Short mmCIF file of C-alpha atoms in Angstrom, two decimals:
data_model
loop_
_atom_site.label_atom_id
_atom_site.label_comp_id
_atom_site.label_asym_id
_atom_site.label_seq_id
_atom_site.Cartn_x
_atom_site.Cartn_y
_atom_site.Cartn_z
CA UNK A 1 87.06 78.35 122.55
CA UNK A 2 83.90 79.49 124.34
CA UNK A 3 80.94 77.59 125.29
CA UNK A 4 77.40 79.49 125.44
CA UNK A 5 78.22 80.30 129.13
CA UNK A 6 81.57 81.38 128.30
CA UNK A 7 80.69 84.52 126.20
CA UNK A 8 80.00 86.31 129.63
CA UNK A 9 83.19 84.74 131.11
CA UNK A 10 85.37 87.16 129.13
CA UNK A 11 84.68 89.82 131.80
CA UNK A 12 86.24 87.65 134.50
CA UNK A 13 89.53 89.07 135.71
CA UNK A 14 92.56 87.21 134.19
CA UNK A 15 94.03 86.47 137.55
CA UNK A 16 91.29 83.77 138.07
CA UNK A 17 90.88 82.83 134.52
CA UNK A 18 94.56 82.12 133.89
CA UNK A 19 95.07 78.88 135.34
CA UNK A 20 97.10 76.76 133.24
CA UNK A 21 97.83 79.84 131.03
CA UNK A 22 101.63 79.66 131.48
CA UNK A 23 104.38 79.87 133.85
CA UNK A 24 104.31 83.57 133.26
CA UNK A 25 100.83 83.83 134.66
CA UNK A 26 101.89 82.37 137.98
CA UNK A 27 98.63 80.39 138.51
CA UNK A 28 97.99 77.91 141.22
CA UNK A 29 100.79 79.62 143.25
CA UNK A 30 103.71 79.20 140.68
CA UNK A 31 105.94 82.04 140.38
CA UNK A 32 106.67 84.23 137.32
CA UNK A 33 108.85 82.84 134.50
CA UNK A 34 112.45 83.71 135.34
CA UNK A 35 113.01 83.72 131.49
CA UNK A 36 109.96 86.10 130.75
CA UNK A 37 112.23 89.36 129.87
CA UNK A 38 114.61 87.64 127.66
CA UNK A 39 111.86 85.59 125.87
CA UNK A 40 110.18 89.04 125.44
CA UNK A 41 113.05 90.50 123.48
CA UNK A 42 113.28 87.14 121.19
CA UNK A 43 109.46 87.94 120.23
CA UNK A 44 110.27 91.77 120.07
CA UNK A 45 113.16 91.13 117.49
CA UNK A 46 110.97 88.74 115.29
CA UNK A 47 108.07 91.28 115.50
CA UNK A 48 110.39 93.98 114.46
CA UNK A 49 111.33 92.18 111.36
CA UNK A 50 108.06 91.14 110.09
CA UNK A 51 106.55 94.77 110.41
CA UNK A 52 109.88 96.17 109.00
CA UNK A 53 109.24 94.03 105.91
CA UNK A 54 106.14 95.92 105.36
CA UNK A 55 107.85 99.07 104.49
CA UNK A 56 111.46 98.40 103.90
CA UNK A 57 111.11 96.98 100.72
CA UNK A 58 109.47 100.07 99.02
CA UNK A 59 112.80 101.90 98.50
CA UNK A 60 114.21 98.84 96.53
CA UNK A 61 111.46 98.54 93.98
CA UNK A 62 112.94 100.31 90.97
CA UNK A 63 116.16 97.98 91.36
CA UNK A 64 113.86 94.97 91.58
CA UNK A 65 112.25 96.20 88.42
CA UNK A 66 115.39 96.84 86.53
CA UNK A 67 117.19 93.64 87.12
CA UNK A 68 114.10 91.39 86.97
CA UNK A 69 112.67 93.09 83.81
CA UNK A 70 109.21 93.33 85.58
CA UNK A 71 106.34 95.48 84.89
CA UNK A 72 105.29 98.25 87.50
CA UNK A 73 102.08 96.30 88.45
CA UNK A 74 104.18 93.13 88.76
CA UNK A 75 106.70 94.54 91.00
CA UNK A 76 104.04 96.26 93.08
CA UNK A 77 102.93 92.99 94.28
CA UNK A 78 106.10 92.55 96.13
CA UNK A 79 104.70 94.92 98.42
CA UNK A 80 101.15 94.57 98.11
CA UNK A 81 101.11 91.02 98.21
CA UNK A 82 103.07 90.58 101.44
CA UNK A 83 100.64 93.10 103.17
CA UNK A 84 97.66 91.24 101.93
CA UNK A 85 98.70 87.77 103.02
CA UNK A 86 99.87 89.29 106.55
CA UNK A 87 96.38 90.65 107.02
CA UNK A 88 94.48 87.73 105.88
CA UNK A 89 95.86 85.12 108.12
CA UNK A 90 96.21 87.19 111.53
CA UNK A 91 92.98 86.12 113.39
CA UNK A 92 93.04 82.36 112.55
CA UNK A 93 96.79 82.33 113.24
CA UNK A 94 95.94 83.76 116.63
CA UNK A 95 93.03 81.21 117.15
CA UNK A 96 95.70 78.29 116.23
CA UNK A 97 98.18 79.45 118.66
CA UNK A 98 95.53 79.74 121.41
CA UNK A 99 94.35 76.05 120.54
CA UNK A 100 97.63 74.40 119.65
CA UNK A 101 100.31 76.32 121.49
CA UNK A 102 101.79 79.88 120.99
CA UNK A 103 105.27 78.57 121.23
CA UNK A 104 104.97 76.12 118.69
CA UNK A 105 103.14 78.18 116.40
CA UNK A 106 105.79 81.09 116.99
CA UNK A 107 108.66 78.74 116.28
CA UNK A 108 107.11 77.31 113.03
CA UNK A 109 106.23 80.57 111.55
CA UNK A 110 109.85 82.10 112.48
CA UNK A 111 111.36 79.30 110.64
CA UNK A 112 109.08 79.51 107.66
CA UNK A 113 109.73 83.36 107.52
CA UNK A 114 113.33 82.78 107.40
CA UNK A 115 113.32 80.22 104.73
CA UNK A 116 110.87 82.69 102.67
CA UNK A 117 113.37 85.66 103.18
CA UNK A 118 116.21 83.43 101.85
CA UNK A 119 113.80 82.19 98.84
CA UNK A 120 112.79 86.03 97.86
CA UNK A 121 116.45 87.30 97.93
CA UNK A 122 117.32 84.31 95.61
CA UNK A 123 114.58 84.64 93.45
CA UNK A 124 115.46 84.63 89.80
CA UNK A 125 112.26 85.85 88.35
CA UNK A 126 109.52 88.22 89.34
CA UNK A 127 106.81 85.56 89.43
CA UNK A 128 109.14 83.57 92.21
CA UNK A 129 109.64 86.65 93.92
CA UNK A 130 106.04 87.50 94.31
CA UNK A 131 105.47 83.76 95.54
CA UNK A 132 108.07 83.92 98.07
CA UNK A 133 106.69 87.31 99.37
CA UNK A 134 103.23 85.94 99.51
CA UNK A 135 104.35 82.82 101.60
CA UNK A 136 106.56 85.16 103.65
CA UNK A 137 103.31 87.41 104.34
CA UNK A 138 101.47 84.29 105.70
CA UNK A 139 104.39 83.42 107.86
CA UNK A 140 104.53 87.05 109.27
CA UNK A 141 100.85 86.86 110.05
CA UNK A 142 101.13 83.46 111.76
CA UNK A 143 103.84 84.93 113.99
CA UNK A 144 102.43 88.54 114.89
CA UNK A 145 99.33 87.64 117.13
CA UNK A 146 101.62 85.25 119.00
CA UNK A 147 103.72 88.31 120.14
CA UNK A 148 100.90 90.05 122.12
CA UNK A 149 99.52 86.62 123.37
CA UNK A 150 102.75 85.68 124.84
CA UNK A 151 102.97 88.99 126.52
CA UNK A 152 99.35 88.24 128.18
CA UNK A 153 100.75 84.97 129.19
CA UNK A 154 103.93 85.89 130.45
CA UNK A 155 103.34 89.00 132.40
CA UNK A 156 100.81 90.59 134.77
CA UNK A 157 100.02 93.94 136.46
CA UNK A 158 102.67 96.64 136.00
CA UNK A 159 104.91 94.37 134.30
CA UNK A 160 102.49 93.61 131.39
CA UNK A 161 102.30 97.46 130.98
CA UNK A 162 105.95 97.76 130.63
CA UNK A 163 106.10 94.78 128.04
CA UNK A 164 103.23 96.12 125.99
CA UNK A 165 105.36 99.56 126.23
CA UNK A 166 108.46 97.88 124.46
CA UNK A 167 105.80 96.02 122.30
CA UNK A 168 104.30 99.47 121.12
CA UNK A 169 107.74 100.97 120.68
CA UNK A 170 108.20 97.87 118.21
CA UNK A 171 105.32 98.75 116.26
CA UNK A 172 106.02 102.46 116.01
CA UNK A 173 109.73 102.01 115.15
CA UNK A 174 109.58 99.39 112.76
CA UNK A 175 106.98 101.12 110.69
CA UNK A 176 108.78 104.56 110.69
CA UNK A 177 112.47 103.16 109.90
CA UNK A 178 111.62 100.97 107.22
CA UNK A 179 112.82 103.31 104.53
CA UNK A 180 116.12 104.26 106.53
CA UNK A 181 117.10 100.83 106.99
CA UNK A 182 116.11 100.03 103.43
CA UNK A 183 118.19 102.99 102.26
CA UNK A 184 121.22 102.11 104.19
CA UNK A 185 121.16 98.50 102.84
CA UNK A 186 121.03 99.61 99.18
CA UNK A 187 123.86 102.27 99.94
CA UNK A 188 126.07 99.51 101.69
CA UNK A 189 125.27 96.72 99.10
CA UNK A 190 126.45 97.99 95.74
CA UNK A 191 125.50 96.54 92.65
CA UNK A 192 122.53 95.50 90.65
CA UNK A 193 121.83 92.68 93.27
CA UNK A 194 121.89 95.01 96.29
CA UNK A 195 118.18 94.71 96.70
CA UNK A 196 118.47 91.03 97.54
CA UNK A 197 120.08 91.88 100.75
CA UNK A 198 117.01 93.52 102.03
CA UNK A 199 115.66 90.01 102.26
CA UNK A 200 118.82 88.21 103.16
CA UNK A 201 119.37 90.33 106.26
CA UNK A 202 116.51 88.37 107.89
CA UNK A 203 118.08 85.34 107.74
CA UNK A 204 121.16 85.49 110.36
CA UNK A 205 118.82 87.50 112.60
CA UNK A 206 116.04 85.11 112.12
CA UNK A 207 118.17 82.12 113.06
CA UNK A 208 119.47 83.49 116.09
CA UNK A 209 116.03 84.43 117.18
CA UNK A 210 115.01 81.03 116.60
CA UNK A 211 117.45 79.14 118.53
CA UNK A 212 116.96 81.57 121.39
CA UNK A 213 113.31 81.29 121.09
CA UNK A 214 113.44 77.45 121.31
CA UNK A 215 115.33 77.78 124.68
CA UNK A 216 113.46 80.55 126.33
CA UNK A 217 109.86 80.49 125.31
CA UNK A 218 107.68 78.86 127.84
CA UNK A 219 106.57 75.23 127.10
CA UNK A 220 102.77 75.32 128.11
CA UNK A 221 100.22 72.95 127.28
CA UNK A 222 97.42 74.08 124.66
CA UNK A 223 94.62 75.53 126.71
CA UNK A 224 91.89 75.82 123.72
CA UNK A 225 89.95 73.01 121.97
CA UNK A 226 91.76 71.17 119.57
CA UNK A 227 89.39 72.27 116.58
CA UNK A 228 88.84 75.30 114.47
CA UNK A 229 85.89 76.85 112.82
CA UNK A 230 86.37 76.22 109.18
CA UNK A 231 83.49 78.17 108.09
CA UNK A 232 84.31 81.11 110.24
CA UNK A 233 87.77 80.81 108.62
CA UNK A 234 86.43 81.17 105.10
CA UNK A 235 84.04 83.92 106.01
CA UNK A 236 86.43 86.27 107.87
CA UNK A 237 89.10 85.48 105.21
CA UNK A 238 86.73 86.22 102.24
CA UNK A 239 85.42 89.81 103.96
CA UNK A 240 88.95 90.88 104.61
CA UNK A 241 90.31 89.86 100.98
CA UNK A 242 87.21 91.84 99.47
CA UNK A 243 88.04 95.04 101.50
CA UNK A 244 91.78 94.78 101.12
CA UNK A 245 92.29 93.94 97.39
CA UNK A 246 91.12 97.09 96.01
CA UNK A 247 93.29 99.01 98.73
CA UNK A 248 96.55 97.25 97.90
CA UNK A 249 95.97 97.40 94.45
CA UNK A 250 95.22 101.03 94.37
CA UNK A 251 98.26 102.11 92.40
CA UNK A 252 97.16 100.19 89.60
CA UNK A 253 93.61 101.49 89.64
CA UNK A 254 92.29 98.82 92.14
CA UNK A 255 89.79 101.11 93.84
CA UNK A 256 88.41 102.38 90.76
CA UNK A 257 88.10 98.96 89.13
CA UNK A 258 87.06 96.72 92.29
CA UNK A 259 85.29 99.31 94.18
CA UNK A 260 82.28 96.76 94.19
CA UNK A 261 84.25 94.37 96.45
CA UNK A 262 83.94 96.98 99.32
CA UNK A 263 80.04 96.60 99.88
CA UNK A 264 80.48 92.63 99.16
CA UNK A 265 83.32 92.55 101.90
CA UNK A 266 81.11 94.13 104.46
CA UNK A 267 78.21 91.85 103.76
CA UNK A 268 80.60 88.72 104.29
CA UNK A 269 81.71 90.31 107.47
CA UNK A 270 78.18 90.67 108.73
CA UNK A 271 77.55 86.87 107.82
CA UNK A 272 80.84 85.89 109.47
CA UNK A 273 79.40 88.02 112.63
CA UNK A 274 76.18 85.88 112.58
CA UNK A 275 77.83 82.61 112.12
CA UNK A 276 80.08 83.13 115.06
CA UNK A 277 76.93 84.26 117.06
CA UNK A 278 75.39 80.97 115.96
CA UNK A 279 78.40 78.75 116.88
CA UNK A 280 78.39 80.18 120.51
CA UNK A 281 74.72 79.49 120.90
CA UNK A 282 75.18 76.05 119.80
CA UNK A 283 78.08 75.43 122.21
CA UNK A 284 80.86 75.28 119.58
CA UNK A 285 84.30 76.80 119.44
CA UNK A 286 83.96 80.21 117.26
CA UNK A 287 87.25 81.60 115.45
CA UNK A 288 86.47 84.91 117.14
CA UNK A 289 84.33 85.03 120.17
CA UNK A 290 81.44 87.77 119.88
CA UNK A 291 81.76 88.38 123.55
CA UNK A 292 85.49 90.03 122.77
CA UNK A 293 83.43 93.03 121.24
CA UNK A 294 80.01 93.07 123.00
CA UNK A 295 81.20 92.25 126.57
CA UNK A 296 84.82 92.76 127.11
CA UNK A 297 85.83 96.25 128.56
CA UNK A 298 87.63 98.23 126.28
CA UNK A 299 88.15 95.80 123.51
CA UNK A 300 85.81 97.09 120.60
CA UNK A 301 86.85 100.87 121.38
CA UNK A 302 90.37 100.18 121.52
CA UNK A 303 90.20 98.22 118.09
CA UNK A 304 88.14 100.82 116.56
CA UNK A 305 90.73 103.58 118.00
CA UNK A 306 93.66 101.53 116.46
CA UNK A 307 92.16 101.14 113.21
CA UNK A 308 91.51 104.78 112.85
CA UNK A 309 94.91 105.84 114.04
CA UNK A 310 96.63 103.70 111.62
CA UNK A 311 94.66 105.29 108.59
CA UNK A 312 96.79 108.58 109.13
CA UNK A 313 99.80 106.88 110.89
CA UNK A 314 100.51 104.51 107.75
CA UNK A 315 99.52 106.72 105.17
CA UNK A 316 101.72 109.73 106.10
CA UNK A 317 104.75 107.89 105.66
CA UNK A 318 104.31 107.37 101.95
CA UNK A 319 103.30 111.09 101.79
CA UNK A 320 106.60 112.03 103.22
CA UNK A 321 108.54 109.68 100.87
CA UNK A 322 106.82 111.21 97.87
CA UNK A 323 107.41 114.92 99.07
CA UNK A 324 110.88 114.68 99.98
CA UNK A 325 112.11 112.22 97.20
CA UNK A 326 110.03 113.30 94.34
CA UNK A 327 109.42 116.82 95.36
CA UNK A 328 112.81 117.78 97.06
CA UNK A 329 114.92 115.34 95.20
CA UNK A 330 116.17 113.59 98.47
CA UNK A 331 117.53 109.88 98.21
CA UNK A 332 115.74 107.32 99.93
CA UNK A 333 118.26 107.27 102.66
CA UNK A 334 118.05 111.08 103.16
CA UNK A 335 114.13 110.87 102.88
CA UNK A 336 114.08 108.13 105.54
CA UNK A 337 116.44 110.29 107.75
CA UNK A 338 114.24 113.25 107.40
CA UNK A 339 111.56 111.68 109.33
CA UNK A 340 113.63 109.89 111.87
CA UNK A 341 112.87 112.33 114.67
CA UNK A 342 109.31 110.84 114.56
CA UNK A 343 110.68 107.31 114.90
CA UNK A 344 113.02 108.45 117.78
CA UNK A 345 110.29 109.98 119.77
CA UNK A 346 107.97 107.17 119.27
CA UNK A 347 110.46 104.74 120.64
CA UNK A 348 111.23 106.68 123.79
CA UNK A 349 107.83 107.57 124.64
CA UNK A 350 106.40 103.94 124.12
CA UNK A 351 108.87 102.45 126.72
CA UNK A 352 107.96 105.47 129.12
CA UNK A 353 104.24 104.88 128.39
CA UNK A 354 104.35 101.06 129.48
CA UNK A 355 105.29 102.37 133.15
CA UNK A 356 102.60 104.82 133.12
CA UNK A 357 99.69 102.91 131.61
CA UNK A 358 98.59 101.13 134.89
CA UNK A 359 98.46 104.68 136.68
CA UNK A 360 96.81 106.85 133.92
CA UNK A 361 95.00 104.21 131.66
CA UNK A 362 93.32 105.60 128.39
CA UNK A 363 94.19 109.29 129.66
CA UNK A 364 97.55 108.49 128.09
CA UNK A 365 96.30 107.98 124.67
CA UNK A 366 94.16 111.10 124.97
CA UNK A 367 97.15 113.35 125.53
CA UNK A 368 99.02 111.08 123.03
CA UNK A 369 96.56 111.90 120.17
CA UNK A 370 96.84 115.55 121.09
CA UNK A 371 100.51 115.60 120.86
CA UNK A 372 100.36 113.64 117.69
CA UNK A 373 97.71 115.86 115.94
CA UNK A 374 99.76 118.98 117.17
CA UNK A 375 103.14 117.59 115.92
CA UNK A 376 101.73 116.27 112.24
CA UNK A 377 99.52 119.78 111.74
CA UNK A 378 102.64 121.69 112.66
CA UNK A 379 104.60 119.45 110.24
CA UNK A 380 102.10 120.09 107.49
CA UNK A 381 102.21 123.91 108.09
CA UNK A 382 106.06 123.93 108.16
CA UNK A 383 106.36 121.79 104.90
CA UNK A 384 103.72 124.05 103.18
CA UNK A 385 105.59 127.29 103.89
CA UNK A 386 109.09 126.41 104.40
CA UNK A 387 111.96 126.79 101.47
CA UNK A 388 112.89 123.62 100.02
CA UNK A 389 116.32 123.51 101.25
CA UNK A 390 115.49 123.88 104.80
CA UNK A 391 112.00 121.88 104.97
CA UNK A 392 113.42 118.83 106.70
CA UNK A 393 115.35 120.82 109.34
CA UNK A 394 112.48 123.00 110.23
CA UNK A 395 110.14 119.98 110.30
CA UNK A 396 112.30 118.01 112.70
CA UNK A 397 110.96 119.41 116.12
CA UNK A 398 107.36 119.04 114.97
CA UNK A 399 107.89 115.42 113.85
CA UNK A 400 109.54 114.86 117.32
CA UNK A 401 106.64 116.07 119.18
CA UNK A 402 104.29 113.82 116.95
CA UNK A 403 106.52 110.82 117.59
CA UNK A 404 106.44 111.47 121.53
CA UNK A 405 102.73 111.46 121.11
CA UNK A 406 102.57 108.34 119.00
CA UNK A 407 104.35 106.40 121.49
CA UNK A 408 101.74 107.47 124.06
CA UNK A 409 98.96 105.98 121.68
CA UNK A 410 100.20 102.80 120.27
CA UNK A 411 101.51 100.85 123.18
CA UNK A 412 98.94 101.93 125.91
CA UNK A 413 96.22 101.16 123.34
CA UNK A 414 97.27 97.60 122.91
CA UNK A 415 97.79 97.25 126.89
CA UNK A 416 94.04 98.96 127.41
CA UNK A 417 92.60 96.90 124.49
CA UNK A 418 93.89 93.34 125.47
CA UNK A 419 93.75 94.09 129.47
CA UNK A 420 90.37 92.02 130.17
CA UNK A 421 90.93 89.58 127.38
CA UNK A 422 91.19 86.03 129.06
CA UNK A 423 94.62 84.51 128.23
CA UNK A 424 92.93 81.51 126.45
CA UNK A 425 91.66 84.07 123.90
CA UNK A 426 94.65 86.21 123.72
CA UNK A 427 95.86 84.93 120.23
CA UNK A 428 92.54 85.64 118.41
CA UNK A 429 92.08 89.06 120.20
CA UNK A 430 95.62 90.15 119.25
CA UNK A 431 94.95 88.94 115.70
CA UNK A 432 91.83 90.88 115.38
CA UNK A 433 93.25 93.93 116.85
CA UNK A 434 96.25 93.80 114.23
CA UNK A 435 93.78 93.07 111.54
CA UNK A 436 91.91 96.20 112.07
CA UNK A 437 95.30 97.84 112.19
CA UNK A 438 96.26 96.43 108.82
CA UNK A 439 92.94 97.45 107.40
CA UNK A 440 93.27 100.93 108.51
CA UNK A 441 97.05 101.23 107.16
CA UNK A 442 95.49 99.92 103.81
CA UNK A 443 92.96 102.63 103.70
CA UNK A 444 95.68 105.08 104.65
CA UNK A 445 98.22 104.07 102.19
CA UNK A 446 95.93 104.02 99.48
CA UNK A 447 93.75 107.28 99.96
CA UNK A 448 96.64 109.62 101.47
CA UNK A 449 99.10 109.25 98.33
CA UNK A 450 96.08 109.36 96.12
CA UNK A 451 95.03 112.74 97.41
CA UNK A 452 98.60 113.89 97.05
CA UNK A 453 98.66 113.03 93.37
CA UNK A 454 95.37 114.65 92.82
CA UNK A 455 96.68 117.61 94.62
CA UNK A 456 99.64 117.78 92.45
CA UNK A 457 97.31 117.61 89.14
CA UNK A 458 95.17 120.42 90.55
CA UNK A 459 98.00 122.57 91.50
CA UNK A 460 100.37 122.12 88.62
CA UNK A 461 102.91 120.17 90.72
CA UNK A 462 103.05 122.37 93.82
CA UNK A 463 104.58 119.73 96.15
CA UNK A 464 104.03 122.11 99.11
CA UNK A 465 100.40 122.15 98.76
CA UNK A 466 100.00 118.33 98.16
CA UNK A 467 102.02 117.34 101.37
CA UNK A 468 100.07 119.81 103.41
CA UNK A 469 96.57 118.68 102.37
CA UNK A 470 97.48 114.92 102.19
CA UNK A 471 98.80 115.25 105.86
CA UNK A 472 95.87 117.21 106.89
CA UNK A 473 93.35 114.37 105.57
CA UNK A 474 95.30 111.85 107.74
CA UNK A 475 94.91 114.21 110.91
CA UNK A 476 91.23 113.79 110.21
CA UNK A 477 91.38 110.08 110.93
CA UNK A 478 93.29 111.00 114.16
CA UNK A 479 90.54 113.32 115.09
CA UNK A 480 88.15 110.48 115.10
CA UNK A 481 90.51 108.38 117.05
CA UNK A 482 90.73 110.92 119.57
CA UNK A 483 87.14 111.38 119.86
CA UNK A 484 86.97 107.52 120.55
CA UNK A 485 89.62 107.67 123.07
CA UNK A 486 87.84 110.59 124.92
CA UNK A 487 84.61 108.60 124.99
CA UNK A 488 86.51 105.33 126.30
CA UNK A 489 88.08 107.39 128.96
CA UNK A 490 85.00 109.06 130.21
CA UNK A 491 83.35 105.75 130.24
CA UNK A 492 86.13 104.17 132.19
CA UNK A 493 86.12 107.22 134.88
CA UNK A 494 82.43 106.61 135.26
CA UNK A 495 82.81 102.99 135.67
CA UNK A 496 85.58 103.47 138.28
CA UNK A 497 83.54 105.99 140.17
CA UNK A 498 80.65 103.60 140.21
CA UNK A 499 82.70 100.64 141.75
CA UNK A 500 85.08 102.21 144.06
CA UNK A 501 84.52 102.92 147.49
CA UNK A 502 83.87 106.78 148.19
CA UNK A 503 87.42 107.32 149.92
CA UNK A 504 89.34 106.07 146.84
CA UNK A 505 87.19 107.05 144.15
CA UNK A 506 89.15 109.85 143.37
CA UNK A 507 92.28 108.03 143.16
CA UNK A 508 94.45 108.36 140.18
CA UNK A 509 95.11 104.62 139.79
CA UNK A 510 93.45 103.21 136.80
CA UNK A 511 91.19 100.05 137.49
CA UNK A 512 93.30 97.64 135.32
CA UNK A 513 92.80 93.90 135.51
CA UNK A 514 95.96 92.20 134.73
#
């Protein structure tokens, strides 16, 4: 990956570093890949599937438990096992794509995901279903970082912002509509076996994406060194496992029983950081170049912002589901439809944000976070005060505002975080960014529902108090993300004024290095 002198090289503009990075990068006089937009849609469909599978399964857990005669703890692994395997492999898979070719890793991972989806749908026992979900999570984690890396490879300048806008819309919408899609599938697929179609539906979509991907994705010679960092892989995997395992087992008392894994995980990650610095000093190829965090403009703050945002973003969806289904008696489908305004707003705003990020830069995420905090704060107040039979209707406008803000957070943050990352590191960098988001999501999905239940116990089943307090705590994480965004925006303004000539220093154009 990077030799000692290469650590500083991460600051060099992608336009001069990308030579050989792919047809879409137009190195050495080559034009842009004519298939780049169709290739993007293939990657987005695959990305939508793997992210949707994080949340879509939750509504079908009762049906799985009844048919397979499983315990609550065992069936919970159908959700938590997928999320855990997904997060564990992200950085390593990104590095593998950088080294051996993103097209190859994307297609192999997508094929494995389709096979595992079919296996999960056909599983006759809970044990085989959990195994299928674990392997499906590994395949999804291998595929995910290739998406952002292929965008880096295929697009430059304003086109890259638009592509990341669509990517951000995919992330936001897939997270939000999982319960809706799951409820629809269960409503259409009658009978005890209806839950199996939640997995089977991936098969035809995945096969079509696989065929199109094999035709449209660019064939580019691998640009990295043909070896990995096995010690780094083991240290990073052990650290992430230690941090995430108590969180994904929170419903079974994992945080209470396994709290000691948190300091262990932090210690292992510190050892990982030391090992990576040692590898760079010795001229080796690290799993994750330390220069990404220490010398790449905007990467560390963008990764931190994304992690903090996903604490609140991921956690509130479970809180909404608990409130609408357990508190108000909604069906899974109606519960999902109640929060659809957020998903719609997020999709629209993310696509628009992709066209504006080159002009406004980090300022988009600042204003986006203001809108998210205003929308979710208003939603908390409405659900706290509104009568049960009108709560969903009254909350819809506030959720729409929050969704519009979210669209201006996720996709611009991805663009701004990865803008100065050399294409040769794009997979590992994208994997690390998504790992932070998965960790933040795990914290949110463990902490906010836990607080919801604690409030119910303290208030004798007052669901309105519980939902308002849990959303309020999710907002606290978003306030922290807002502080990071403001600091990064101010730093960018200072840097732009320092490097721009006096006559252009007040330009609204953000210095974005495609």
